PDB file of C-alpha atoms and ligand atoms in Angstrom:
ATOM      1  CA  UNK A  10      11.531  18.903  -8.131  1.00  0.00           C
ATOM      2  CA  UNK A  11      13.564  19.147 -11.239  1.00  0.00           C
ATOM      3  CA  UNK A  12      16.048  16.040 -12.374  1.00  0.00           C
ATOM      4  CA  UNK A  13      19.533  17.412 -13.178  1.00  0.00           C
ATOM      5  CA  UNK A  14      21.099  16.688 -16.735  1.00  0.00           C
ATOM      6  CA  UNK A  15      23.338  13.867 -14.834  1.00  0.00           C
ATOM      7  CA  UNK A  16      20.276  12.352 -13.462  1.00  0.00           C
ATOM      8  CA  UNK A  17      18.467  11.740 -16.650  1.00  0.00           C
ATOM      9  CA  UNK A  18      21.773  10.864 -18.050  1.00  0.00           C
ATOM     10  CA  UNK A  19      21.438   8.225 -15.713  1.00  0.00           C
ATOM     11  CA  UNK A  20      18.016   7.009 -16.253  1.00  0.00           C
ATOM     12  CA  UNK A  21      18.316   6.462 -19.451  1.00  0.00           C
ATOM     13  CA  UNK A  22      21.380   4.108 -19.097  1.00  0.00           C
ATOM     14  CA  UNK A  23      20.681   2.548 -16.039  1.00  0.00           C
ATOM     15  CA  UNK A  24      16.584   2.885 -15.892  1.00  0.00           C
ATOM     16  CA  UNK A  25      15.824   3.627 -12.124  1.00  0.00           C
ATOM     17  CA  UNK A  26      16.950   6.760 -10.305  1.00  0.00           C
ATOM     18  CA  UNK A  27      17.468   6.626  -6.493  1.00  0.00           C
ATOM     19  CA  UNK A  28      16.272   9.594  -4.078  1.00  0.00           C
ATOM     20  CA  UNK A  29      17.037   8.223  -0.371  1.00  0.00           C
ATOM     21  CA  UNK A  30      15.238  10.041   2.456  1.00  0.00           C
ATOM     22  CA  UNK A  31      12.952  12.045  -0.144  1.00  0.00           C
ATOM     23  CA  UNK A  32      10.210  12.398   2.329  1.00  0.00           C
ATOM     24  CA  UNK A  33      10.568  13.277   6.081  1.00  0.00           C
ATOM     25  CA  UNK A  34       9.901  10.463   8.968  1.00  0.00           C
ATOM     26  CA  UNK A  35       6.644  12.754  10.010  1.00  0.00           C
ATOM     27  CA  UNK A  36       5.452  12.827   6.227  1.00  0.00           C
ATOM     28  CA  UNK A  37       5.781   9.229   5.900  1.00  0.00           C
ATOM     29  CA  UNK A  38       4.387   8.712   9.243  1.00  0.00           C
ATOM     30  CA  UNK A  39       1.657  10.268   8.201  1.00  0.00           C
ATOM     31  CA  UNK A  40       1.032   7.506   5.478  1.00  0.00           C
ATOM     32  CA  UNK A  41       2.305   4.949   7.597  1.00  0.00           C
ATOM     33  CA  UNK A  42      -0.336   5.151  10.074  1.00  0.00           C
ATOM     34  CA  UNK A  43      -3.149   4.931   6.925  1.00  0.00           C
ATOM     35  CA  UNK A  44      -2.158   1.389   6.033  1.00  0.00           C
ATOM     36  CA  UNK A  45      -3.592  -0.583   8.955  1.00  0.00           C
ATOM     37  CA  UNK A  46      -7.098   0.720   8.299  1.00  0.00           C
ATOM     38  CA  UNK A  47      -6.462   0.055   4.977  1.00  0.00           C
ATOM     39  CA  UNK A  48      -5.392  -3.416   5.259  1.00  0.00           C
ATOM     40  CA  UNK A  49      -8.083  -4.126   8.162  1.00  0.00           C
ATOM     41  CA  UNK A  50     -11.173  -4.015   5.023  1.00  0.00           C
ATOM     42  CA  UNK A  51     -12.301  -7.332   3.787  1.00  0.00           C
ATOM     43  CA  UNK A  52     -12.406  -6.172   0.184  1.00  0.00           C
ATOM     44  CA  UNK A  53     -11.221  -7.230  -3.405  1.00  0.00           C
ATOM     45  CA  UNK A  54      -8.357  -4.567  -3.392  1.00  0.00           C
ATOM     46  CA  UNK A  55      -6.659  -6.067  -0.698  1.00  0.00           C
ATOM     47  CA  UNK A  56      -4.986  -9.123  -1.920  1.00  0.00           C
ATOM     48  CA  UNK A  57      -3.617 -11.117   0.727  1.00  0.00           C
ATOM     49  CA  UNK A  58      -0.667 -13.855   0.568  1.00  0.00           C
ATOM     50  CA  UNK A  59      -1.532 -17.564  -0.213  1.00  0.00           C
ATOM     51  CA  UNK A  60      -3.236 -19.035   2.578  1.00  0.00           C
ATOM     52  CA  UNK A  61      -2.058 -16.692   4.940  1.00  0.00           C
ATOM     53  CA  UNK A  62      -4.055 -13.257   6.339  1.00  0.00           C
ATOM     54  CA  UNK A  63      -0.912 -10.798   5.930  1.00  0.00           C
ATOM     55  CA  UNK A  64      -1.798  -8.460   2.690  1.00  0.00           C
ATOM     56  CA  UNK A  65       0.492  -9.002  -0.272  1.00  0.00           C
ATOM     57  CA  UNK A  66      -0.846  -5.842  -1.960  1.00  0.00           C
ATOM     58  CA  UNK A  67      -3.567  -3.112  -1.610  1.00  0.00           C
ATOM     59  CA  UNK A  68      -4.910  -1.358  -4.412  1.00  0.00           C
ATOM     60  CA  UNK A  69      -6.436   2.336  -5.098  1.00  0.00           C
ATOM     61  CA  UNK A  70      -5.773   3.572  -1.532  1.00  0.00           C
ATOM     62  CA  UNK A  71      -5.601   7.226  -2.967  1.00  0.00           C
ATOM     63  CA  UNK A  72      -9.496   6.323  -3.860  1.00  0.00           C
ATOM     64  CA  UNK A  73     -10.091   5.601  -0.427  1.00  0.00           C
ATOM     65  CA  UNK A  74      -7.567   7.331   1.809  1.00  0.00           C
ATOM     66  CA  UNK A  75      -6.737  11.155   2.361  1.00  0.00           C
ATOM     67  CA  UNK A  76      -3.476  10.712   3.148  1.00  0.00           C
ATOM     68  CA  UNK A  77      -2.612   8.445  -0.451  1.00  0.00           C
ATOM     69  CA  UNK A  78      -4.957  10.609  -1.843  1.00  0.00           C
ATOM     70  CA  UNK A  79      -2.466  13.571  -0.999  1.00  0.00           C
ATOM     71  CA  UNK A  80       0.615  11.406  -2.252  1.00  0.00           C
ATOM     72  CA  UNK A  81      -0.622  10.531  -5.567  1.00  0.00           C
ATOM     73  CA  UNK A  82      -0.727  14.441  -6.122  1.00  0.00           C
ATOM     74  CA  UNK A  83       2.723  14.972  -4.283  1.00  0.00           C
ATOM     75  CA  UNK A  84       4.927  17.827  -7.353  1.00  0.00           C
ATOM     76  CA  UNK A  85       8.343  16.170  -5.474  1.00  0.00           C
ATOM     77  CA  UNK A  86       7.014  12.768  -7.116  1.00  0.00           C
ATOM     78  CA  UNK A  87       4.978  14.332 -10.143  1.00  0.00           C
ATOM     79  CA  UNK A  88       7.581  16.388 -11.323  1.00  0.00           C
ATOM     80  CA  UNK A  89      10.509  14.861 -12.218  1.00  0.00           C
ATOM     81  CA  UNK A  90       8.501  12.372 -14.329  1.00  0.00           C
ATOM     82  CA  UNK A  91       6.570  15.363 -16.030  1.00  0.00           C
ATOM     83  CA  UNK A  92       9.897  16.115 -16.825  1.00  0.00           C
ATOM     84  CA  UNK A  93      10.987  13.110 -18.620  1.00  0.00           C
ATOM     85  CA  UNK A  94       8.120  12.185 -20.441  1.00  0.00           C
ATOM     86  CA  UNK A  95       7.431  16.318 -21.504  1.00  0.00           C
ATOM     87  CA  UNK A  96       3.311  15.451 -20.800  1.00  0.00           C
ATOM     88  CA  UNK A  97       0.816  15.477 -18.200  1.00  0.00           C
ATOM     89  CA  UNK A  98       0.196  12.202 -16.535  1.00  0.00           C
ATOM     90  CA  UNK A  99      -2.693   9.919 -14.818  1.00  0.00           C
ATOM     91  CA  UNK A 100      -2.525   7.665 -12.205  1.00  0.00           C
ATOM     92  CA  UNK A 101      -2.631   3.856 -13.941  1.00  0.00           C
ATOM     93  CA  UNK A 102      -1.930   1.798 -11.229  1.00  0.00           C
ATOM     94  CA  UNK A 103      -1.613   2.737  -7.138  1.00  0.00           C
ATOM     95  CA  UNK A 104      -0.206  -0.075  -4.721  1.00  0.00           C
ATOM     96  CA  UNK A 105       0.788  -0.744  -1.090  1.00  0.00           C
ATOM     97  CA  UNK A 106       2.572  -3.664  -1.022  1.00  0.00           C
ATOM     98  CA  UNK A 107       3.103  -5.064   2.788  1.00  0.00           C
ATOM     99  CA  UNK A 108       5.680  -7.851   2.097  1.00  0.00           C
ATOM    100  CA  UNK A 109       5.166  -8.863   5.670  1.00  0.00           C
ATOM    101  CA  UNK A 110       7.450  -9.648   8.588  1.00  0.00           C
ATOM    102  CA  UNK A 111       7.864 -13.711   8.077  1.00  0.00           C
ATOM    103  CA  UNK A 112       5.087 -13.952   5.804  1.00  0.00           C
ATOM    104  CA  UNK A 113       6.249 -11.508   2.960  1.00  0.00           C
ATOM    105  CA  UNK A 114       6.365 -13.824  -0.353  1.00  0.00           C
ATOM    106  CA  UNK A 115       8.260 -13.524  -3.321  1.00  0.00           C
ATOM    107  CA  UNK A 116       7.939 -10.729  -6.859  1.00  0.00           C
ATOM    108  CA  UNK A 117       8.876 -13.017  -9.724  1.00  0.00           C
ATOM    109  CA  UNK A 118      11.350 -11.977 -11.987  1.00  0.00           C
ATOM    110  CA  UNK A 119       9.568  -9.200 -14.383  1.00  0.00           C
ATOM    111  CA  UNK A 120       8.346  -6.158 -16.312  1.00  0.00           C
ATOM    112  CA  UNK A 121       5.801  -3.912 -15.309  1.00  0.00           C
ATOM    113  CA  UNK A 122       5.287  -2.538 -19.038  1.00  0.00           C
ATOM    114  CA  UNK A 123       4.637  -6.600 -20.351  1.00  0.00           C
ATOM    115  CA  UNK A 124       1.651  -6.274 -18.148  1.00  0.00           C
ATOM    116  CA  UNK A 125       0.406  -3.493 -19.060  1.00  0.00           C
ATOM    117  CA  UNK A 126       1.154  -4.382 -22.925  1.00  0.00           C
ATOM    118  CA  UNK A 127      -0.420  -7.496 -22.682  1.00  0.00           C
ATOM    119  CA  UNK A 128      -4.023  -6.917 -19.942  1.00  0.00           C
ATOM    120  CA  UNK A 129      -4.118  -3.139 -20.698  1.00  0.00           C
ATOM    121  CA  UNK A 130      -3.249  -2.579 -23.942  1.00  0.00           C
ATOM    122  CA  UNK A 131      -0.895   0.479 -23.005  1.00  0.00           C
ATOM    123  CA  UNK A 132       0.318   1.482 -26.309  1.00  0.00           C
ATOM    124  CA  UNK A 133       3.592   2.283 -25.294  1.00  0.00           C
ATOM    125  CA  UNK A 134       6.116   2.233 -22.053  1.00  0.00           C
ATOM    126  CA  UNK A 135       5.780   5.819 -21.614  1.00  0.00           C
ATOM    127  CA  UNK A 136       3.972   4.929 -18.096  1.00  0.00           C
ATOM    128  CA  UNK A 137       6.704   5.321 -14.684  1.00  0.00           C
ATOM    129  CA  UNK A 138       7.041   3.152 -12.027  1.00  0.00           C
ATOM    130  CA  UNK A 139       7.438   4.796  -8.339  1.00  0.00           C
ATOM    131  CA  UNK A 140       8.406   3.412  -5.367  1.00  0.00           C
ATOM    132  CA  UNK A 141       8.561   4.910  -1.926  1.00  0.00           C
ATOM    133  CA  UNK A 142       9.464   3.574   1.010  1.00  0.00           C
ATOM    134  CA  UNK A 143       7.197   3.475   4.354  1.00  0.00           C
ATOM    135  CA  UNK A 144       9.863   1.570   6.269  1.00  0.00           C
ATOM    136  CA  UNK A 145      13.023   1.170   5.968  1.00  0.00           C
ATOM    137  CA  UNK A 146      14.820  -1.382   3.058  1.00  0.00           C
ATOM    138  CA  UNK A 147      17.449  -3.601   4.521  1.00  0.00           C
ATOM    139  CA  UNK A 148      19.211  -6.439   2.658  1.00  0.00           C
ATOM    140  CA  UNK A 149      17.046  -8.270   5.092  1.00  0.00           C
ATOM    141  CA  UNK A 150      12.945  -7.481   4.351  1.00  0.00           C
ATOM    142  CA  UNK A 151      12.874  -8.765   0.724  1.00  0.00           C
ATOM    143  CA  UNK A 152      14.828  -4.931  -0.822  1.00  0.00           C
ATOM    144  CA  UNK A 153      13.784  -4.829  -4.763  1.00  0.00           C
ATOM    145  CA  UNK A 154      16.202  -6.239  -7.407  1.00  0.00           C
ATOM    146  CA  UNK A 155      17.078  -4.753 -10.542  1.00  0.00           C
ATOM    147  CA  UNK A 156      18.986  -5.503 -13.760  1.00  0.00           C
ATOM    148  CA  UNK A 157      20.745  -2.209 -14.710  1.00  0.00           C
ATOM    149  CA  UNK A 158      20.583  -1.666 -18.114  1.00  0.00           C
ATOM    150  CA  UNK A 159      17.329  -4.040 -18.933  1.00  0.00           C
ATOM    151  CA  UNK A 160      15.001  -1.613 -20.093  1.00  0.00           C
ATOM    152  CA  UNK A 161      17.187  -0.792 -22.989  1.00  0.00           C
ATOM    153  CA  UNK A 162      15.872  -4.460 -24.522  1.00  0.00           C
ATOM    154  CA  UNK A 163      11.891  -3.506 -24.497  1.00  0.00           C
ATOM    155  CA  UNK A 164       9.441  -5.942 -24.178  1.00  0.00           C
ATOM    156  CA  UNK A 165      10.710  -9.203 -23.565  1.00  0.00           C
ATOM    157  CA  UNK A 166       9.314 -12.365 -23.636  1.00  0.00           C
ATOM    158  CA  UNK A 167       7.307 -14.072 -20.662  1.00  0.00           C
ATOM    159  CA  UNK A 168       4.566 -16.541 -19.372  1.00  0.00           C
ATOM    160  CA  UNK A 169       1.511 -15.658 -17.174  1.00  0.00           C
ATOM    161  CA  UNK A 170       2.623 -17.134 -13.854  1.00  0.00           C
ATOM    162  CA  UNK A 171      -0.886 -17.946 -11.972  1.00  0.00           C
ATOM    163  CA  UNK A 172       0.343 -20.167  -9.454  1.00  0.00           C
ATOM    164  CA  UNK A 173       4.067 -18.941  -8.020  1.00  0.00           C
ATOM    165  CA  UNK A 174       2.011 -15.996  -5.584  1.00  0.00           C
ATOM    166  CA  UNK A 175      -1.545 -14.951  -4.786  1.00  0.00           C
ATOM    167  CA  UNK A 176      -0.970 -12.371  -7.678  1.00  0.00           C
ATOM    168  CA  UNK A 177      -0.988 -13.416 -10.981  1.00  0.00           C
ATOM    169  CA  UNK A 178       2.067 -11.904 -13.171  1.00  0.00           C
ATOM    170  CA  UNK A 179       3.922 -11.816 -16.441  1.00  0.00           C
ATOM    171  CA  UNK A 180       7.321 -13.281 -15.854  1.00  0.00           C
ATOM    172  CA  UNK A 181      10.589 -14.160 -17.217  1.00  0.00           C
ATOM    173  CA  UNK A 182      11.911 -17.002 -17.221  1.00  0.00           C
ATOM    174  CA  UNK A 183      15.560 -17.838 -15.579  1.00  0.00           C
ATOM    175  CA  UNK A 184      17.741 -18.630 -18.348  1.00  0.00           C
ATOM    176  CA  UNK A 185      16.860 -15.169 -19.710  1.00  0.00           C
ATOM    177  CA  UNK A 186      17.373 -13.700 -16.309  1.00  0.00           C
ATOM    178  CA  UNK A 187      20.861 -14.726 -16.363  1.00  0.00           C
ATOM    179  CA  UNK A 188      21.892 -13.734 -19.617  1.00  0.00           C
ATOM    180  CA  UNK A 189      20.647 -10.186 -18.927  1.00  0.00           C
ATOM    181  CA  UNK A 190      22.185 -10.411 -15.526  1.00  0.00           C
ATOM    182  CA  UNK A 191      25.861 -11.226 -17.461  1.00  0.00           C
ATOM    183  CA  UNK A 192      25.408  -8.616 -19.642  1.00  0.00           C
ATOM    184  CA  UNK A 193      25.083  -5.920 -16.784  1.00  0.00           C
ATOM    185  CA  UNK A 194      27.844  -7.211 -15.387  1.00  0.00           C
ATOM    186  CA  UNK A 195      27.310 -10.222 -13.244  1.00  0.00           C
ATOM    187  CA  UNK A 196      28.703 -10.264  -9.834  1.00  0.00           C
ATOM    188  CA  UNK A 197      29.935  -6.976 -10.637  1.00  0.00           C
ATOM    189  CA  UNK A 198      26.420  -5.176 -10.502  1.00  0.00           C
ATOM    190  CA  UNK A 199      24.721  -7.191 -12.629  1.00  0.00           C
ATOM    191  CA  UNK A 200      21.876  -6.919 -10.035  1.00  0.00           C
ATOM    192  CA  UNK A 201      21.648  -4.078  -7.667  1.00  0.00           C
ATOM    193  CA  UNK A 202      18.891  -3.312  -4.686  1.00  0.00           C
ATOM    194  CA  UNK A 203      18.087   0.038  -3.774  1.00  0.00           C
ATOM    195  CA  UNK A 204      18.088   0.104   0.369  1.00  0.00           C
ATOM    196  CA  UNK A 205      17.290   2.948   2.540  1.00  0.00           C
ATOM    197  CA  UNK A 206      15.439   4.713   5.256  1.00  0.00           C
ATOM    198  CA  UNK A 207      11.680   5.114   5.516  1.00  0.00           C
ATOM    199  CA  UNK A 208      10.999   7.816   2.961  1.00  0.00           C
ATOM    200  CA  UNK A 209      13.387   6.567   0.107  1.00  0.00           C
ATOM    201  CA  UNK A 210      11.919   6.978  -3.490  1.00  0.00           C
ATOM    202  CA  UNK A 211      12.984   5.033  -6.523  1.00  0.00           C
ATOM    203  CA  UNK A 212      11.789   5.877 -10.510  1.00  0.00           C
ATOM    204  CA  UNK A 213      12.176   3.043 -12.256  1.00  0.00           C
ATOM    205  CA  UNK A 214      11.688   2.177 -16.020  1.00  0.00           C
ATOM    206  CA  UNK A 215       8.545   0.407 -16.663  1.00  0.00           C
ATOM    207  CA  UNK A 216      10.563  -1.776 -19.362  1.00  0.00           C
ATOM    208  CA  UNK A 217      13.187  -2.616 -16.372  1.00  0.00           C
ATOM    209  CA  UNK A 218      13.395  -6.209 -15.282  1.00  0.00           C
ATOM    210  CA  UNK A 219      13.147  -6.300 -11.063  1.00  0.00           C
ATOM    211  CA  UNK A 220      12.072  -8.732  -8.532  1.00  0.00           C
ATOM    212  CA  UNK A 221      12.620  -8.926  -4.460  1.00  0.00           C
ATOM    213  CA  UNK A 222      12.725 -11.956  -2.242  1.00  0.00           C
ATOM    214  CA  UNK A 223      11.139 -13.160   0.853  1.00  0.00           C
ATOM    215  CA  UNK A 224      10.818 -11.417   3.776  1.00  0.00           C
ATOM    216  CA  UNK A 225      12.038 -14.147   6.352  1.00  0.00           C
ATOM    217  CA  UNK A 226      12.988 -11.180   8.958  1.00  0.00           C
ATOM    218  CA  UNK A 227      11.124 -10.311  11.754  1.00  0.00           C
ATOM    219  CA  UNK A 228      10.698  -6.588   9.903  1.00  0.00           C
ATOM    220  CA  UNK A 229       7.661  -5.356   7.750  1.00  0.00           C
ATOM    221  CA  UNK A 230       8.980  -3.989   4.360  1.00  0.00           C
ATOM    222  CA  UNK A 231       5.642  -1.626   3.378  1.00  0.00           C
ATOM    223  CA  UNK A 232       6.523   0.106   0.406  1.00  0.00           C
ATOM    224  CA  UNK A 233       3.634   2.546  -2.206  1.00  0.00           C
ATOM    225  CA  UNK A 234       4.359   1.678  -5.989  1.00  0.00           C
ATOM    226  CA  UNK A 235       2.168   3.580  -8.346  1.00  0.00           C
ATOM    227  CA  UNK A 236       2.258   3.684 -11.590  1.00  0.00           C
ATOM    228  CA  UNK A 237       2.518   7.524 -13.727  1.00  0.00           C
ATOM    229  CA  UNK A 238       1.268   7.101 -17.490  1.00  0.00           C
ATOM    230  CA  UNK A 239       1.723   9.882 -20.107  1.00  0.00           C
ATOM    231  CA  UNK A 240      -1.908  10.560 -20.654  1.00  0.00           C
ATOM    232  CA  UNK A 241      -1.698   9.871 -24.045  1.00  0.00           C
ATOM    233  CA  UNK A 242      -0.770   6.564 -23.424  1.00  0.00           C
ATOM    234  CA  UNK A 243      -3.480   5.520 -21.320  1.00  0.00           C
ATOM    235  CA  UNK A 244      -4.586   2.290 -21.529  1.00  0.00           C
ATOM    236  CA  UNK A 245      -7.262   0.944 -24.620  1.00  0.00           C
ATOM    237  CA  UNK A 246      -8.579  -2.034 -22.835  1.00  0.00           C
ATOM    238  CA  UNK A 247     -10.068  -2.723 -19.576  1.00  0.00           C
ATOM    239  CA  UNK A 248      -9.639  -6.540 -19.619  1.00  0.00           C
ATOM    240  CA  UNK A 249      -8.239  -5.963 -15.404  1.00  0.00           C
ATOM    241  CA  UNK A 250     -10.354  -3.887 -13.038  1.00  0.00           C
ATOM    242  CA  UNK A 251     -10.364  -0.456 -12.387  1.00  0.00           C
ATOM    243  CA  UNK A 252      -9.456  -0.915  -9.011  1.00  0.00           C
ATOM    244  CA  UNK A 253      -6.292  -2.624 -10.322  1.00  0.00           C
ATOM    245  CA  UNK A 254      -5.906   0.108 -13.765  1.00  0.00           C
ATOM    246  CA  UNK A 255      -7.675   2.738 -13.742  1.00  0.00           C
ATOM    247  CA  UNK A 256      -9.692   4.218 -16.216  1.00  0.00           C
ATOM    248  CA  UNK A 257      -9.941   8.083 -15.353  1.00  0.00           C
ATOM    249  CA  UNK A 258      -7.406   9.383 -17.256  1.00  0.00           C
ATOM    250  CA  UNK A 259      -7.769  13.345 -15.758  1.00  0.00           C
ATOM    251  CA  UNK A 260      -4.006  14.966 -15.673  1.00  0.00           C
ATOM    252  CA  UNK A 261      -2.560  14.716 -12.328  1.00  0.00           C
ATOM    253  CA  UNK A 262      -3.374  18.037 -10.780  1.00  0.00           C
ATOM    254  CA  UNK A 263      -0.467  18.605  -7.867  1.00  0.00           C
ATOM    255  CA  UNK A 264      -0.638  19.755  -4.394  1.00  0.00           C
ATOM    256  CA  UNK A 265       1.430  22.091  -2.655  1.00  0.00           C
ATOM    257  CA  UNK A 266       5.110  20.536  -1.648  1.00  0.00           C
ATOM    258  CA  UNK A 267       3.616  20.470   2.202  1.00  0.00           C
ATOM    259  CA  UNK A 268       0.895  18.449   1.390  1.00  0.00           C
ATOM    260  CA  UNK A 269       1.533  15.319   3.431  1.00  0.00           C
ATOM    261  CA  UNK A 270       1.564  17.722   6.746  1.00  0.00           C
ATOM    262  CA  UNK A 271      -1.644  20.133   5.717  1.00  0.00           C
ATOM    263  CA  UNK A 272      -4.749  18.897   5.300  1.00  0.00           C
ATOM    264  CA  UNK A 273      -5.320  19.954   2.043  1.00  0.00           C
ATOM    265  CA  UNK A 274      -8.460  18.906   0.581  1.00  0.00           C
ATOM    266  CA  UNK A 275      -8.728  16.192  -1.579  1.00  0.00           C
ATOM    267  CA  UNK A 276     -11.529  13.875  -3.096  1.00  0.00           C
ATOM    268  CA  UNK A 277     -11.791  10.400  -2.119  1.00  0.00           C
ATOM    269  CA  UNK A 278     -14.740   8.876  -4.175  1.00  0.00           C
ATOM    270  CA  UNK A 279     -14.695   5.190  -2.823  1.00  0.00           C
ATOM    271  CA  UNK A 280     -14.139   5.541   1.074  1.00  0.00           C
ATOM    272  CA  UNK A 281     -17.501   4.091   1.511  1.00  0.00           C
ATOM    273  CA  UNK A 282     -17.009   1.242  -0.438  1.00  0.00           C
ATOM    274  CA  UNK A 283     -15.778   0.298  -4.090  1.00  0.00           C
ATOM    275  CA  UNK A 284     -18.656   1.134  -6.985  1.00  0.00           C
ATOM    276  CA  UNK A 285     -19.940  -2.258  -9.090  1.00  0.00           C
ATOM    277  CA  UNK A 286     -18.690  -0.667 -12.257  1.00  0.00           C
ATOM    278  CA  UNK A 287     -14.873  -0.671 -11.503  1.00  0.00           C
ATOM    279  CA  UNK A 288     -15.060  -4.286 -10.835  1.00  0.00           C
ATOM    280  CA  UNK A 289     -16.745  -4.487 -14.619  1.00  0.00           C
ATOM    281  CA  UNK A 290     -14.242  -6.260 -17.193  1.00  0.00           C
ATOM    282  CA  UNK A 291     -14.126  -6.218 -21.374  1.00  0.00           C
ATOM    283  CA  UNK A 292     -12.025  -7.844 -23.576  1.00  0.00           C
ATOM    284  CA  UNK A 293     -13.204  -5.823 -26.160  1.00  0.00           C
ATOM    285  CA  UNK A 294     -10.968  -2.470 -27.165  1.00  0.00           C
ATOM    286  CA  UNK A 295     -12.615   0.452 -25.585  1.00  0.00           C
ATOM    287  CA  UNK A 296     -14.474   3.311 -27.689  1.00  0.00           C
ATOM    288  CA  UNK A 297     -11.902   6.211 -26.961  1.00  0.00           C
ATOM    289  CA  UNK A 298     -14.067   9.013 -27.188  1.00  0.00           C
ATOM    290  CA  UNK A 299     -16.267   7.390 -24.882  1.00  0.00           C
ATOM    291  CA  UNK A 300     -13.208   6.751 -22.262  1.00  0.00           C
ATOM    292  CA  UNK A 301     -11.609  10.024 -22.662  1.00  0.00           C
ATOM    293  CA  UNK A 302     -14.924  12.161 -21.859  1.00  0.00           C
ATOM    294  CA  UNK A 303     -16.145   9.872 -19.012  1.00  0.00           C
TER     295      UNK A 303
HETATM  296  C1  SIN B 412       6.265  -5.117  -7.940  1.00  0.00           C
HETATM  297  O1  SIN B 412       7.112  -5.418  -8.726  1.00  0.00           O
HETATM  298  O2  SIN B 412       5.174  -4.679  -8.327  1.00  0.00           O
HETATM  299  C2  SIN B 412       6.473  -5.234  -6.462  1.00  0.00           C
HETATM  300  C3  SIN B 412       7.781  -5.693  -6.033  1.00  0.00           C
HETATM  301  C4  SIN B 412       7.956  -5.648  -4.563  1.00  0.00           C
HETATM  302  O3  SIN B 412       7.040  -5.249  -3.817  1.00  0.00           O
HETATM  303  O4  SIN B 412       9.035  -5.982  -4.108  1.00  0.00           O
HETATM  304 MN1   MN B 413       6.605  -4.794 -10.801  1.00  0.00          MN
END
């Protein structure tokens, strides 16, 4: 899929593009029916919400599952960021977050890229943030914020939040939030949410400041957000996991366009279970000749 000149016209100024109904209700179904089995494992990558059994977020599921396995290669997601960024790209981060009927808790106010900056030491925020849909967004189920327009003021400042969620983050603070919320405009789309059908993609700036609610409504809101660096940006520390950023920095090979309704085949090295090393941590900068050829 190529983006139009109008399209990355609009990137650029606004920092997400919207593609609702990208992917058919029997390709999503076919991811939809992965995430129970996925959820179901007692393991480290699924982090459930405080005190409660619902999962908040599942990580590396196209390690573990055929059908995410297939979606992390998909060319209609792929390709338009190949396009922007002019450079193959790696998987850094892969997520299914459940934000759960009732028990669905909140995304601070943040930046992906200040994560990344500060745990990962991505160089720069050439890295693209994807969401897609597996049920539908309603003003209801906790939709994603964002602040048009924020990426344009690169890293910003924030505080490690370990204490707001189960999931520690890098967020901004609200006095901040409202300024840059002014400057896009206020009540007059200062802050605009992205809601669709099942299937619904959104590109969004790793540099652009989003959030979402609750989910107080009686609706699951299960959406895939994975992460596309330019591979030579990967990351030069591995201070997080590599379930959580990954350290195989291989170019993203894609699949055919049917690939979520063929069974193409596709490697999935830790169905059987996670290996010790990509729970290893250093805070020390990695060798990069080491990294790039393991
Ligand atoms: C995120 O920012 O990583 C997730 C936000 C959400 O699931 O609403
Ligand atoms: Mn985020």
């Amino acid at each position: 899929m190529k983006l139009t000149p109008d399209q990355i016209a609009q990137f650029d100024r606004e920092g997400y593009l919207f593609f609702p109904g990208l992917f058919s209700a029997a390709e999503t179904k076919t991811l939809t029916d992965a995430v129970p089995a996925l959820y179901a494992r007692r393991e480290a990558y699924n982090v459930r919400e405080k005190g409660k059994e619902a999962v908040r977020t599942n990580f590396a599921a196209h390690m573990v599952s055929e059908p995410f396995a297939r979606l992390a290669r998909h060319p209609r997601m792929v390709g338009p960021v190949e396009d922007l960024f002019g450079e193959k790209l790696y998987m850094h981060q892969f997520k299914i977050n459940g934000k759960a009927a009732f028990d669905g808790d909140v995304w601070q106010w943040h930046q992906d890229y200040g994560t990344w900056f500060n745990d990962d030491q991505m160089p720069t925020e050439r890295a693209m943030n994807v969401a897609i849909f597996l049920d539908d967004v309603t003003e209801f189920n906790g939709p994603l914020m964002f602040i048009p327009g924020s990426h344009k003021k690169g890293v910003i400042e924030a505080k490690h939040d370990l204490t707001t969620t189960s999931y520690p983050l890098w967020t901004v603070d609200n006095a901040l939030i409202a300024q840059l919320v002014e400057r896009a405009g206020g009540k007059n789309g200062g802050i605009v949410s992205p809601k669709g059908p099942a299937g619904s993609m959104i590109l969004f700036h790793s540099c652009l400041v989003h959030a979402s609610g609750s989910n107080l409504s009686p609706f699951h809101r299960v959406a895939v957000y994975l992460s596309l660096c330019a591979v030579s940006n990967h990351i030069r520390r591995f201070k997080r996991p590599e379930y959580i950023a990954h350290r195989d920095f291989t170019p993203i090979e894609c699949l055919p366009d049917d690939c979520l309704l063929k069974d193409y085949p596709v490697e999935v090295p830790w169905k059987n279970g996670v290996p010790a090393s990509a729970y290893e941590t250093s805070l020390d900068p990695i060798v990069l000749a080491a990294a790039i050829s393991s």
